[in-house]
Amino acid sequence: MYSFKNDYSEGAHPRILNTLLESNLEQTEGYGEDKYSLKAIEILKSKIQNDNIDIHFFVGGTQTNLTAISAFLRPHEAAIAANTGHILVHETGAIEATGHKAISVTVPDGKLRPCDVQLALDEHTDEHMVKPKLVYISNSTEIGTIYSKTELEDLSNFCKEKKLILFLDGARLGSALCSTDNDLSLSDLARLTDAFYIGGTKNGALLGEALVICNDSLKEDFRFHIKQKGAMLAKGKVLGIQFLELFKDDLYFELASHANKMADLLKEGIDSMGYKYLIASPSNQIFPIFPNSVIEKLKGNYSFIVWSKVDDNFSSIRLVTSWATNEQAVKDFIHDLKTLS
Amino acid sequence: MYSFKNDYSEGAHPRILNTLLESNLEQTEGYGEDKYSLKAIEILKSKIQNDNIDIHFFVGGTQTNLTAISAFLRPHEAAIAANTGHILVHETGAIEATGHKAISVTVPDGKLRPCDVQLALDEHTDEHMVKPKLVYISNSTEIGTIYSKTELEDLSNFCKEKKLILFLDGARLGSALCSTDNDLSLSDLARLTDAFYIGGTKNGALLGEALVICNDSLKEDFRFHIKQKGAMLAKGKVLGIQFLELFKDDLYFELASHANKMADLLKEGIDSMGYKYLIASPSNQIFPIFPNSVIEKLKGNYSFIVWSKVDDNFSSIRLVTSWATNEQAVKDFIHDLKTLS
Amino acid sequence: MYSFKNDYSEGAHPRILNTLLESNLEQTEGYGEDKYSLKAIEILKSKIQNDNIDIHFFVGGTQTNLTAISAFLRPHEAAIAANTGHILVHETGAIEATGHKAISVTVPDGKLRPCDVQLALDEHTDEHMVKPKLVYISNSTEIGTIYSKTELEDLSNFCKEKKLILFLDGARLGSALCSTDNDLSLSDLARLTDAFYIGGTKNGALLGEALVICNDSLKEDFRFHIKQKGAMLAKGKVLGIQFLELFKDDLYFELASHANKMADLLKEGIDSMGYKYLIASPSNQIFPIFPNSVIEKLKGNYSFIVWSKVDDNFSSIRLVTSWATNEQAVKDFIHDLKTLS
Amino acid sequence: MYSFKNDYSEGAHPRILNTLLESNLEQTEGYGEDKYSLKAIEILKSKIQNDNIDIHFFVGGTQTNLTAISAFLRPHEAAIAANTGHILVHETGAIEATGHKAISVTVPDGKLRPCDVQLALDEHTDEHMVKPKLVYISNSTEIGTIYSKTELEDLSNFCKEKKLILFLDGARLGSALCSTDNDLSLSDLARLTDAFYIGGTKNGALLGEALVICNDSLKEDFRFHIKQKGAMLAKGKVLGIQFLELFKDDLYFELASHANKMADLLKEGIDSMGYKYLIASPSNQIFPIFPNSVIEKLKGNYSFIVWSKVDDNFSSIRLVTSWATNEQAVKDFIHDLKTLS
């Protein structure tokens, strides 16, 4: 049984574990003020080509989202997200639990355009309604699509004009930036968003997300929020070391490129059999549509999520690749699919 | 420079890192439903000698406290803690951030007795005040003291009678249970508290606390709360593996015993020079009182926290030992202290 | 300029003000424990024909909704409401501010059926999502429709089966119960819901809503929640006296009947000119569709809300009548409308 | 039985009720945008001699405190209050329910001095603790004491220097400002605090507090917070009319002066018998110490709160006078006390 269920089934890139072992008995400062975390921040700033940013490490995406969004908003302010947005769907109301409404805007492809955000603004006109203040986007999105530089620039300009905070969830940022369709850089993200994060958990780390705060007005006292939300690790170096390893050279991008390459290989095989997709997704999540009978048989050897019913005979499934996806497993899957079709 | 500043300066016991490495590329279920976490739970239940408990893994103490306490209480209910309690002092208002007041009761030794709790009850008489509902204790306490079985039984009986939830913060439970003064077992804790946790971060894990819910009425839907607070790790096995290693034999207790032994060695040396302590503490935190001049000189070779001013010439410092404390460093410290005194 | 903008433009029924004056200098207990409030509760219980209910008075609808819903739910639980539901649209995220998600279900007529609720249940399947626990309905709804006894029984049975709390917002309950289409009684409401409230503000009171808690498990410690949310009036008798006056005979129903009669008179006139409605509403809010040119001219003499654009030439407006609506003003409106058409 | 239990036992000054009656059937705008509320705000600004302030009306003190404090603070920030502060003692954790810790500083007389606040600042040194940001004071305090102009200036200067928000709870501001010991004016309050409120409920209104926001940075979007906390009255004119009546001439001050005069009369009589007080209080709350036997007998004819045990034979009681206190009742009380002593 091989799993294409998600991109967090395996552990970490071995280099990370080895560095954890090597530095294991060294005494370091706690709470993220150790030399590894400081060095990781320095390296990330150089990769982002921006010194005027604050970087904080978190353990996971929901924790990052809830800490950042609750720190950025006043009590009456709300976040706007695409209907597929992770904060709306899969975080057990974490944003609401901090007191803020998350407004859903239905879009076809997981991405928000200025006109989508404008819809939410139009519906919130006075003090009897929440005040939309933060635009939450994901790149890649929860359905595998990615933002182009033009799209992100348009949205960024719109947000600046409307005094909205633009926050980018980068749980799968590696795959987005390494997509063959991508024309965005880390430096672009720092220029175009008020804050974004670089996901480690889904791209080679044991656990870890690096939040980058770009807008000066959002930086003050941020460590208080981290601590209050239970997100400040005593042994902060565990996070620092991971980002150090991932970014001291280009390991992060190599890992994401591998994930994408494996997804491309899957698509190549699926395309060759004439199957369609629920949506075109140039990253490490793909959503092919198969006959239900084929899906049932694939379940014998592979685990994956049945995403949605298309009609009585067809459904889409989600296949996710990762830094650790085995090329042979991909080939086997395509082979099996051909046999079954 | 050797650090006695805390018990989270080093990484994890090497066996933990090795198991992480060995299992690294194996595909497992996410969110704590992997075989390592399940096995760790099974082993913990057997160590606790209790099958009727629920166990959940967390990344750190503040996260455990805020998730459990907010899950256990209704909006108008409050926690009672000793004035030294971690939730009152060092969690940036994490409990209040979930909506609940934490009531402080001043005690001399970090421990709550029924009469201390009764004081808080007496002051909260009607609906114009919060309703005290949960008693938060730490073992060992934040100042190194520990509860005896009699003390915990008395408090437990009192809480049952008053319909109060008894919650025990075990961030340093290992050191408490391995203290030469201790007569409590894990099994006693499950019998006497409604919930408690077994701290890993401060006793050999990279990160990790195991929350044990004993009271049936507090178990329902608990995983929703974990997820909502951002505490559910995608790669939950990272936590499972650590507790598996710590408890599959007696590693957890061996590590805590080492920490205590190192503290005892420090005390032996300090005692021999006739110094006193701020408080007698039979665990891995000790609070000797030294002349300020001596403290200044010690700072040259050791890092530690200056805890409190005793008078114009004397202060207490906090020395913390851990599973990783080097015996030679302890001997050096005592040697240096003798030279300085 | 006559206003059909809402049902809270005027003060209170004069009898209420007179009783406030008469009892003004009498010394009474504070916080709702005065003899007027106690008497009002007694009378309400007899009108509801149910002794096993708890009744609490509030100042307004949003306050009632947020206090009740936050008291009834655990942190991970959510409310389900129709897309037009007041808590979703016009309470500035009050429910979210207490930590709970409000789930929107789109329906054509402001009313929830079991199948609508089931849709929300189907989408919330595990601990990565909030747990839908409370069904929020309004009667009359925000668009003037009302529940029949069969509809409410169906929904009530469904909620019981699914262990959902059924909460009815009765800000305009008077108009609903006095509608010619109505077959529900106060006693039915106590039997079929877990809690509901009887709106005073929009039916003859200066301010005031009477929350009725029917489900025993929701009653405990409720006054703590009232106080915590700032909803406990020092001079609670101000609320008690109002409900006493409204219910010691049938004043409440007489006032609501007048409001409905005025709405019927409006409809009669509008019907006679062949205009249509956005939705058929048998209560004190009606939504006729007029040519934009007519609407512009009506604005000269009447204030009302332009509700929605129907097409390029037609819009719907909202006309609201109340206990205080002047019959001559209604006749004038119809007369003017005829002249304009 | 005559009550000296509190200052909210009676209704409102008759002039208020009469104006409510006179304006009753007039149609006005909702939600505090009616002409009465606007006029009341205009008059209050002129009384405060300050145009650069925002004024909002609330129903009660807890509601005002929780709405203002939660609007003013970011999530990690805390309020500091004297140990007797209403938010600490008698609001059922309302501040904590909005997510903020309230820090208690023990003082002898209900008043905070810069050195008291400094104590709280000294104890909160880094991001592991909440950040003290708002200083909550009451005038008169919960134990009847009042601030002198010098005291308030000192505190105000200190707060400005430390970037702390100074918030004054004026539930009993009338009595404070009309005390013979007072040298503060409304205009001073606007100059020295960031926000304060003028209590109506305890000085002649049915219900109502007028919040004055002086600091520009706290004004933005404030009506969103009012609505979100359930504090925005549909019939806002009910509050506007009350403050209009109280301030269109000097009724507010006349009523408070009467209350103080009645308290002075009580003190005069009590003094003449040689009794002492728990604390000297120059406002409408006094705390005489009587033999327990005398207290028991007084209970036969008067209701009041037994405040605290002084020793085995003596206790202090709280006597509260109000705008409505009957002079004859005061004389009777003194007469009875003389008879009993």
Short mmCIF file of N, CA and C in Angstrom, two decimals, chain A residues 1-14 17-18 20-21 23-31 59-60 62-63 66 86 90-95 97 200-207 223-225 227-231 233-235 237-238 303 323-324, chain B residues 1-14 17-18 20-21 23-31 59-60 62-63 66 86 90-95 97 200-207 223-225 227-231 233-235 237-238 303 323-324:
data_model
loop_
_atom_site.label_atom_id
_atom_site.label_comp_id
_atom_site.label_asym_id
_atom_site.label_seq_id
_atom_site.Cartn_x
_atom_site.Cartn_y
_atom_site.Cartn_z
N MET A 1 0.85 -1.21 0.00
CA MET A 1 0.00 0.00 0.00
C MET A 1 0.88 1.26 0.00
N TYR A 2 0.79 2.04 -1.05
CA TYR A 2 1.58 3.28 -1.09
C TYR A 2 0.62 4.47 -0.95
N SER A 3 1.04 5.46 -0.21
CA SER A 3 0.13 6.57 0.06
C SER A 3 0.42 7.81 -0.77
N PHE A 4 -0.61 8.26 -1.49
CA PHE A 4 -0.59 9.58 -2.12
C PHE A 4 -1.60 10.49 -1.40
N LYS A 5 -1.80 10.19 -0.14
CA LYS A 5 -2.89 10.83 0.61
C LYS A 5 -2.54 12.26 0.98
N ASN A 6 -1.30 12.50 1.26
CA ASN A 6 -0.90 13.85 1.65
C ASN A 6 0.60 14.00 1.53
N ASP A 7 1.11 15.15 1.90
CA ASP A 7 2.54 15.40 1.84
C ASP A 7 3.16 15.50 3.23
N TYR A 8 2.55 14.78 4.15
CA TYR A 8 3.15 14.73 5.49
C TYR A 8 3.14 13.32 6.07
N SER A 9 3.23 12.35 5.20
CA SER A 9 3.24 10.96 5.66
C SER A 9 4.60 10.51 6.15
N GLU A 10 5.66 11.10 5.61
CA GLU A 10 7.00 10.71 6.02
C GLU A 10 7.56 11.71 7.04
N GLY A 11 8.78 11.44 7.47
CA GLY A 11 9.44 12.32 8.43
C GLY A 11 10.08 13.53 7.77
N ALA A 12 11.35 13.75 8.10
CA ALA A 12 12.05 14.92 7.58
C ALA A 12 13.18 14.50 6.66
N HIS A 13 13.64 15.45 5.89
CA HIS A 13 14.84 15.14 5.09
C HIS A 13 15.95 14.72 6.06
N PRO A 14 16.67 13.66 5.73
CA PRO A 14 17.68 13.11 6.66
C PRO A 14 18.70 14.16 7.12
N LEU A 17 17.55 15.67 10.35
CA LEU A 17 17.70 14.81 11.52
C LEU A 17 19.16 14.68 11.92
N ASN A 18 20.03 14.62 10.94
CA ASN A 18 21.45 14.52 11.27
C ASN A 18 21.94 15.76 12.00
N LEU A 20 20.13 17.74 13.81
CA LEU A 20 19.56 17.66 15.16
C LEU A 20 20.44 16.78 16.04
N LEU A 21 20.89 15.67 15.49
CA LEU A 21 21.74 14.75 16.26
C LEU A 21 23.09 15.38 16.60
N SER A 23 23.96 18.48 16.88
CA SER A 23 23.92 19.62 17.80
C SER A 23 23.20 19.26 19.10
N ASN A 24 22.90 17.97 19.26
CA ASN A 24 21.95 17.56 20.30
C ASN A 24 22.35 17.97 21.72
N LEU A 25 23.58 17.78 22.06
CA LEU A 25 23.94 18.01 23.47
C LEU A 25 24.51 19.40 23.73
N GLU A 26 24.57 20.17 22.71
CA GLU A 26 25.01 21.55 22.86
C GLU A 26 23.94 22.33 23.64
N GLN A 27 24.40 23.14 24.57
CA GLN A 27 23.42 23.96 25.31
C GLN A 27 23.13 25.24 24.54
N THR A 28 21.86 25.50 24.36
CA THR A 28 21.49 26.72 23.62
C THR A 28 20.40 27.48 24.38
N GLU A 29 20.23 28.73 24.00
CA GLU A 29 19.16 29.55 24.57
C GLU A 29 17.79 28.95 24.22
N GLY A 30 16.81 29.23 25.06
CA GLY A 30 15.48 28.70 24.77
C GLY A 30 14.63 29.67 23.97
N TYR A 31 13.43 29.23 23.63
CA TYR A 31 12.37 30.09 23.08
C TYR A 31 12.73 30.80 21.78
N VAL A 59 5.03 25.78 14.74
CA VAL A 59 5.02 24.33 14.62
C VAL A 59 4.14 23.84 13.48
N GLY A 60 3.04 24.56 13.20
CA GLY A 60 2.14 24.10 12.15
C GLY A 60 1.33 25.23 11.57
N THR A 62 -2.14 25.72 11.15
CA THR A 62 -3.27 26.28 11.89
C THR A 62 -2.77 27.21 12.99
N GLN A 63 -1.72 26.79 13.67
CA GLN A 63 -1.14 27.62 14.73
C GLN A 63 -0.62 28.95 14.16
N LEU A 66 -3.77 31.16 13.12
CA LEU A 66 -4.55 31.73 14.22
C LEU A 66 -3.75 32.75 15.01
N HIS A 86 -8.22 27.23 3.80
CA HIS A 86 -8.00 26.30 4.91
C HIS A 86 -8.63 26.80 6.20
N HIS A 90 -10.86 23.68 7.33
CA HIS A 90 -10.17 22.59 8.03
C HIS A 90 -9.40 23.03 9.26
N GLU A 91 -9.89 24.05 9.95
CA GLU A 91 -9.17 24.45 11.16
C GLU A 91 -10.09 24.54 12.38
N THR A 92 -11.21 23.81 12.32
CA THR A 92 -12.12 23.69 13.47
C THR A 92 -12.47 25.04 14.07
N GLY A 93 -12.68 26.00 13.18
CA GLY A 93 -13.09 27.31 13.67
C GLY A 93 -12.02 28.02 14.49
N ALA A 94 -10.75 27.78 14.17
CA ALA A 94 -9.66 28.36 14.96
C ALA A 94 -9.68 29.89 14.92
N ILE A 95 -10.02 30.45 13.78
CA ILE A 95 -10.05 31.91 13.67
C ILE A 95 -11.22 32.46 14.49
N ALA A 97 -12.49 31.09 16.99
CA ALA A 97 -12.18 30.89 18.41
C ALA A 97 -11.35 32.03 18.97
N GLY A 200 7.21 24.43 6.12
CA GLY A 200 8.22 23.40 6.22
C GLY A 200 7.63 22.00 6.37
N THR A 201 6.56 21.90 7.15
CA THR A 201 5.99 20.58 7.45
C THR A 201 5.70 19.77 6.20
N LYS A 202 5.17 20.44 5.17
CA LYS A 202 4.80 19.72 3.95
C LYS A 202 5.91 19.71 2.91
N ASN A 203 7.10 20.16 3.31
CA ASN A 203 8.21 20.14 2.36
C ASN A 203 9.53 19.82 3.03
N GLY A 204 9.56 18.71 3.75
CA GLY A 204 10.85 18.21 4.19
C GLY A 204 11.20 18.43 5.65
N ALA A 205 10.43 19.20 6.38
CA ALA A 205 10.70 19.36 7.80
C ALA A 205 9.86 18.36 8.61
N LEU A 206 10.30 18.09 9.83
CA LEU A 206 9.46 17.29 10.75
C LEU A 206 8.21 18.07 11.09
N LEU A 207 8.45 19.35 11.31
CA LEU A 207 7.38 20.28 11.64
C LEU A 207 7.99 21.66 11.57
N ARG A 223 6.03 38.53 19.56
CA ARG A 223 6.40 37.36 20.38
C ARG A 223 5.42 37.14 21.55
N PHE A 224 4.80 38.19 22.03
CA PHE A 224 3.76 38.01 23.05
C PHE A 224 2.63 37.11 22.52
N HIS A 225 2.24 37.34 21.29
CA HIS A 225 1.14 36.55 20.71
C HIS A 225 1.55 35.09 20.55
N LYS A 227 3.68 33.43 22.31
CA LYS A 227 3.66 32.78 23.63
C LYS A 227 2.23 32.54 24.10
N GLN A 228 1.38 33.54 23.94
CA GLN A 228 0.01 33.43 24.44
C GLN A 228 -0.75 32.29 23.78
N LYS A 229 -0.46 32.03 22.51
CA LYS A 229 -1.18 30.98 21.80
C LYS A 229 -0.54 29.61 22.00
N GLY A 230 0.44 29.53 22.88
CA GLY A 230 1.08 28.24 23.14
C GLY A 230 2.01 27.80 22.02
N ALA A 231 2.48 28.78 21.25
CA ALA A 231 3.25 28.45 20.05
C ALA A 231 4.75 28.69 20.20
N LEU A 233 8.10 27.44 21.36
CA LEU A 233 8.76 26.21 21.79
C LEU A 233 9.88 26.50 22.78
N ALA A 234 9.94 25.75 23.87
CA ALA A 234 11.07 25.87 24.79
C ALA A 234 12.36 25.59 24.02
N LYS A 235 12.37 24.48 23.31
CA LYS A 235 13.55 24.15 22.50
C LYS A 235 13.36 24.68 21.09
N LYS A 237 15.27 25.76 19.05
CA LYS A 237 16.26 25.39 18.05
C LYS A 237 15.78 24.26 17.15
N VAL A 238 14.83 23.46 17.67
CA VAL A 238 14.28 22.39 16.84
C VAL A 238 13.72 22.96 15.53
N SER A 303 -3.31 4.54 -1.17
CA SER A 303 -4.25 5.33 -0.37
C SER A 303 -4.24 6.77 -0.86
N TRP A 323 8.27 15.74 -1.17
CA TRP A 323 9.73 15.62 -1.29
C TRP A 323 10.16 14.16 -1.20
N ALA A 324 9.32 13.33 -0.55
CA ALA A 324 9.73 11.95 -0.28
C ALA A 324 9.08 10.94 -1.22
N MET B 1 31.47 28.44 29.69
CA MET B 1 30.18 28.81 30.29
C MET B 1 29.23 27.59 30.30
N TYR B 2 28.88 27.12 31.49
CA TYR B 2 27.94 26.00 31.56
C TYR B 2 26.60 26.52 32.09
N SER B 3 25.54 26.01 31.54
CA SER B 3 24.23 26.55 31.90
C SER B 3 23.46 25.66 32.87
N PHE B 4 23.08 26.26 34.00
CA PHE B 4 22.09 25.65 34.91
C PHE B 4 20.80 26.48 34.86
N LYS B 5 20.58 27.09 33.71
CA LYS B 5 19.49 28.07 33.59
C LYS B 5 18.12 27.39 33.52
N ASN B 6 18.10 26.23 32.89
CA ASN B 6 16.82 25.55 32.76
C ASN B 6 17.06 24.09 32.37
N ASP B 7 15.98 23.38 32.16
CA ASP B 7 16.09 21.98 31.77
C ASP B 7 15.65 21.74 30.32
N TYR B 8 15.83 22.78 29.51
CA TYR B 8 15.54 22.59 28.07
C TYR B 8 16.61 23.21 27.20
N SER B 9 17.84 23.21 27.72
CA SER B 9 18.95 23.77 26.94
C SER B 9 19.49 22.80 25.89
N GLU B 10 19.35 21.51 26.18
CA GLU B 10 19.87 20.53 25.22
C GLU B 10 18.73 19.96 24.37
N GLY B 11 19.09 19.05 23.49
CA GLY B 11 18.09 18.44 22.60
C GLY B 11 17.37 17.29 23.29
N ALA B 12 17.34 16.13 22.60
CA ALA B 12 16.60 14.98 23.12
C ALA B 12 17.56 13.86 23.45
N HIS B 13 17.05 12.91 24.22
CA HIS B 13 17.87 11.73 24.42
C HIS B 13 18.17 11.10 23.05
N PRO B 14 19.43 10.71 22.82
CA PRO B 14 19.82 10.20 21.49
C PRO B 14 18.93 9.07 20.98
N LEU B 17 16.17 10.46 18.91
CA LEU B 17 16.58 10.91 17.57
C LEU B 17 16.87 9.73 16.65
N ASN B 18 17.46 8.72 17.23
CA ASN B 18 17.73 7.54 16.40
C ASN B 18 16.46 6.88 15.91
N LEU B 20 13.62 8.38 15.43
CA LEU B 20 13.09 9.27 14.40
C LEU B 20 13.77 8.98 13.07
N LEU B 21 15.07 8.80 13.11
CA LEU B 21 15.83 8.52 11.88
C LEU B 21 15.43 7.18 11.27
N SER B 23 12.72 5.46 11.50
CA SER B 23 11.34 5.38 11.00
C SER B 23 11.06 6.48 9.99
N ASN B 24 12.07 7.21 9.64
CA ASN B 24 11.87 8.49 8.94
C ASN B 24 11.09 8.36 7.63
N LEU B 25 11.42 7.41 6.82
CA LEU B 25 10.80 7.37 5.49
C LEU B 25 9.57 6.48 5.41
N GLU B 26 9.26 5.90 6.52
CA GLU B 26 8.05 5.10 6.59
C GLU B 26 6.82 6.02 6.46
N GLN B 27 5.85 5.59 5.69
CA GLN B 27 4.62 6.40 5.57
C GLN B 27 3.66 6.06 6.71
N THR B 28 3.21 7.07 7.40
CA THR B 28 2.27 6.82 8.51
C THR B 28 1.07 7.76 8.40
N GLU B 29 0.05 7.40 9.13
CA GLU B 29 -1.14 8.25 9.21
C GLU B 29 -0.77 9.60 9.85
N GLY B 30 -1.54 10.64 9.52
CA GLY B 30 -1.28 11.96 10.09
C GLY B 30 -2.06 12.20 11.37
N TYR B 31 -1.80 13.34 12.00
CA TYR B 31 -2.62 13.86 13.09
C TYR B 31 -2.73 12.98 14.31
N VAL B 59 2.65 19.71 22.05
CA VAL B 59 4.00 20.15 21.76
C VAL B 59 4.65 20.81 22.98
N GLY B 60 3.85 21.50 23.80
CA GLY B 60 4.44 22.21 24.94
C GLY B 60 3.43 22.44 26.04
N THR B 62 2.35 25.31 27.77
CA THR B 62 1.34 26.36 27.66
C THR B 62 0.22 25.89 26.74
N GLN B 63 0.59 25.26 25.64
CA GLN B 63 -0.39 24.74 24.70
C GLN B 63 -1.30 23.70 25.38
N LEU B 66 -3.64 25.56 28.01
CA LEU B 66 -4.73 26.37 27.45
C LEU B 66 -5.76 25.52 26.73
N HIS B 86 2.26 28.41 36.92
CA HIS B 86 2.76 28.80 35.58
C HIS B 86 1.70 29.55 34.78
N HIS B 90 3.67 32.89 33.74
CA HIS B 90 4.54 32.80 32.57
C HIS B 90 3.87 32.28 31.32
N GLU B 91 2.59 32.58 31.14
CA GLU B 91 1.95 32.10 29.91
C GLU B 91 1.26 33.24 29.18
N THR B 92 1.69 34.46 29.43
CA THR B 92 1.20 35.62 28.68
C THR B 92 -0.33 35.66 28.63
N GLY B 93 -0.94 35.31 29.74
CA GLY B 93 -2.39 35.40 29.77
C GLY B 93 -3.09 34.41 28.86
N ALA B 94 -2.47 33.25 28.64
CA ALA B 94 -3.04 32.28 27.69
C ALA B 94 -4.43 31.80 28.14
N ILE B 95 -4.61 31.62 29.44
CA ILE B 95 -5.91 31.15 29.92
C ILE B 95 -6.95 32.25 29.75
N ALA B 97 -6.86 34.52 27.61
CA ALA B 97 -7.11 34.67 26.17
C ALA B 97 -8.17 33.69 25.67
N GLY B 200 7.39 15.92 28.63
CA GLY B 200 8.52 15.35 27.93
C GLY B 200 9.61 16.39 27.65
N THR B 201 9.19 17.60 27.29
CA THR B 201 10.15 18.62 26.87
C THR B 201 11.27 18.82 27.88
N LYS B 202 10.91 18.81 29.16
CA LYS B 202 11.91 19.06 30.20
C LYS B 202 12.53 17.78 30.74
N ASN B 203 12.25 16.68 30.07
CA ASN B 203 12.84 15.42 30.53
C ASN B 203 13.19 14.49 29.37
N GLY B 204 13.95 15.02 28.43
CA GLY B 204 14.53 14.12 27.45
C GLY B 204 13.92 14.11 26.07
N ALA B 205 12.77 14.77 25.90
CA ALA B 205 12.18 14.84 24.56
C ALA B 205 12.61 16.14 23.87
N LEU B 206 12.54 16.14 22.55
CA LEU B 206 12.75 17.39 21.82
C LEU B 206 11.64 18.36 22.18
N LEU B 207 10.48 17.80 22.22
CA LEU B 207 9.27 18.55 22.55
C LEU B 207 8.18 17.53 22.76
N ARG B 223 -10.45 15.96 20.69
CA ARG B 223 -9.60 16.22 19.52
C ARG B 223 -10.02 17.48 18.76
N PHE B 224 -11.29 17.83 18.85
CA PHE B 224 -11.72 19.11 18.24
C PHE B 224 -10.96 20.28 18.87
N HIS B 225 -10.82 20.24 20.17
CA HIS B 225 -10.14 21.34 20.87
C HIS B 225 -8.67 21.40 20.49
N LYS B 227 -7.30 20.46 17.71
CA LYS B 227 -7.18 21.04 16.36
C LYS B 227 -7.44 22.54 16.40
N GLN B 228 -8.49 22.95 17.10
CA GLN B 228 -8.87 24.36 17.11
C GLN B 228 -7.77 25.25 17.68
N LYS B 229 -7.03 24.73 18.63
CA LYS B 229 -5.98 25.54 19.26
C LYS B 229 -4.66 25.44 18.48
N GLY B 230 -4.68 24.83 17.32
CA GLY B 230 -3.46 24.73 16.53
C GLY B 230 -2.46 23.74 17.10
N ALA B 231 -2.96 22.79 17.89
CA ALA B 231 -2.06 21.88 18.60
C ALA B 231 -2.01 20.49 17.99
N LEU B 233 -0.55 18.14 15.44
CA LEU B 233 0.56 18.06 14.50
C LEU B 233 0.21 17.20 13.28
N ALA B 234 0.51 17.69 12.10
CA ALA B 234 0.34 16.86 10.90
C ALA B 234 1.14 15.58 11.07
N LYS B 235 2.42 15.74 11.42
CA LYS B 235 3.26 14.56 11.63
C LYS B 235 3.24 14.19 13.12
N LYS B 237 3.39 11.59 14.55
CA LYS B 237 4.30 10.53 14.99
C LYS B 237 5.55 11.09 15.67
N VAL B 238 5.88 12.35 15.34
CA VAL B 238 7.03 12.97 16.00
C VAL B 238 6.84 12.95 17.52
N SER B 303 25.75 30.01 33.70
CA SER B 303 24.54 30.83 33.53
C SER B 303 23.41 30.22 34.35
N TRP B 323 18.13 15.88 32.55
CA TRP B 323 18.59 14.56 32.11
C TRP B 323 19.98 14.66 31.48
N ALA B 324 20.33 15.86 30.95
CA ALA B 324 21.58 16.00 30.21
C ALA B 324 22.68 16.67 31.03
#
